[in-house]
mmCIF file of C-alpha atoms in Angstrom:
data_model
loop_
_atom_site.group_PDB
_atom_site.id
_atom_site.type_symbol
_atom_site.label_atom_id
_atom_site.label_comp_id
_atom_site.label_asym_id
_atom_site.label_seq_id
_atom_site.Cartn_x
_atom_site.Cartn_y
_atom_site.Cartn_z
ATOM 1 C CA MET A 1 178.191 -119.075 68.733
ATOM 2 C CA PHE A 2 175.454 -117.101 67.019
ATOM 3 C CA ASN A 3 174.729 -113.708 68.550
ATOM 4 C CA PRO A 4 171.831 -111.684 67.058
ATOM 5 C CA PHE A 5 173.102 -108.412 68.523
ATOM 6 C CA GLU A 6 176.225 -106.466 67.772
ATOM 7 C CA SER A 7 176.102 -104.732 71.127
ATOM 8 C CA TYR A 8 173.946 -104.688 74.228
ATOM 9 C CA ASP A 9 174.491 -100.991 74.956
ATOM 10 C CA ASP A 10 170.975 -99.915 73.902
ATOM 11 C CA ALA A 11 169.150 -102.964 75.281
ATOM 12 C CA ASP A 12 165.838 -102.356 77.038
ATOM 13 C CA VAL A 13 164.119 -104.387 79.727
ATOM 14 C CA VAL A 14 160.812 -106.056 78.930
ATOM 15 C CA PHE A 15 158.648 -107.265 81.811
ATOM 16 C CA THR A 16 155.986 -109.819 80.984
ATOM 17 C CA PHE A 17 153.942 -109.116 84.108
ATOM 18 C CA GLY A 18 154.770 -105.592 85.144
ATOM 19 C CA GLY A 19 153.047 -103.752 87.961
ATOM 20 C CA HIS A 20 149.319 -103.087 87.337
ATOM 21 C CA SER A 21 149.360 -105.049 84.085
ATOM 22 C CA VAL A 22 146.537 -107.225 82.801
ATOM 23 C CA GLY A 23 148.501 -110.389 83.602
ATOM 24 C CA VAL A 24 148.928 -109.392 87.245
ATOM 25 C CA TRP A 25 145.209 -108.680 87.573
ATOM 26 C CA ILE A 26 144.247 -111.977 85.916
ATOM 27 C CA VAL A 27 146.486 -113.942 88.282
ATOM 28 C CA PHE A 28 145.250 -111.955 91.294
ATOM 29 C CA VAL A 29 141.570 -112.431 90.450
ATOM 30 C CA LEU A 30 142.149 -116.140 89.749
ATOM 31 C CA ALA A 31 143.884 -116.548 93.125
ATOM 32 C CA VAL A 32 141.032 -114.811 94.962
ATOM 33 C CA VAL A 33 138.391 -116.891 93.149
ATOM 34 C CA LEU A 34 140.222 -120.142 93.945
ATOM 35 C CA PHE A 35 140.647 -119.103 97.587
ATOM 36 C CA VAL A 36 136.943 -118.286 97.974
ATOM 37 C CA ALA A 37 135.910 -121.466 96.101
ATOM 38 C CA PHE A 38 138.061 -123.555 98.452
ATOM 39 C CA PHE A 39 136.361 -122.091 101.524
ATOM 40 C CA VAL A 40 132.869 -122.448 100.036
ATOM 41 C CA ARG A 41 133.542 -126.108 99.226
ATOM 42 C CA MET A 42 135.084 -126.723 102.660
ATOM 43 C CA ILE A 43 132.082 -125.200 104.455
ATOM 44 C CA THR A 44 129.670 -127.159 102.247
ATOM 45 C CA HIS A 45 131.480 -130.416 102.978
ATOM 46 C CA GLU A 46 131.573 -129.748 106.711
ATOM 47 C CA ASN A 47 127.844 -128.992 106.783
ATOM 48 C CA GLU A 48 127.095 -132.205 104.874
ATOM 49 C CA ALA A 49 129.376 -134.181 107.204
ATOM 50 C CA TYR A 50 127.753 -132.826 110.367
ATOM 51 C CA LYS A 51 124.293 -133.513 108.933
ATOM 52 C CA ALA A 52 125.302 -137.097 108.095
ATOM 53 C CA ILE A 53 126.703 -137.630 111.597
ATOM 54 C CA ILE A 54 123.484 -136.311 113.198
ATOM 55 C CA GLU A 55 121.423 -138.638 110.975
ATOM 56 C CA HIS A 56 123.768 -141.575 111.796
ATOM 57 C CA LYS A 57 124.773 -142.020 108.162
ATOM 58 C CA PRO A 58 128.303 -142.484 106.835
ATOM 59 C CA VAL A 59 129.938 -139.210 105.901
ATOM 60 C CA GLU A 60 131.778 -140.706 102.931
ATOM 61 C CA PRO A 61 131.881 -144.142 101.346
ATOM 62 C CA GLY A 62 134.308 -146.588 102.870
ATOM 63 C CA PRO A 63 135.176 -147.569 106.414
ATOM 64 C CA ALA A 64 134.100 -145.268 109.236
ATOM 65 C CA ALA A 65 136.643 -142.702 110.303
ATOM 66 C CA GLU A 66 137.399 -141.927 113.925
ATOM 67 C CA GLY A 67 134.451 -140.187 115.547
ATOM 68 C CA GLU A 68 131.888 -141.334 112.984
ATOM 69 C CA PRO A 69 129.062 -143.567 114.148
ATOM 70 C CA PRO A 70 129.242 -147.143 112.846
ATOM 71 C CA VAL A 71 126.706 -148.097 110.194
ATOM 72 C CA TYR A 72 124.613 -151.165 111.116
#
């Protein structure tokens, strides 16, 4: 078996995403943006759905879901 090192006595540890590194901040900011985008889209969809129900229009294409008025 090929071993590139003679000894591991002087080996150091390398962390890809150490504390307060750029990678941690990129992942954190991406997670926050996705979380906020999810809630914005959810609120937008709910507002559109309630408006459609008030106007007696289907909320989405396809058969009516429970609680939606039938389309005549």
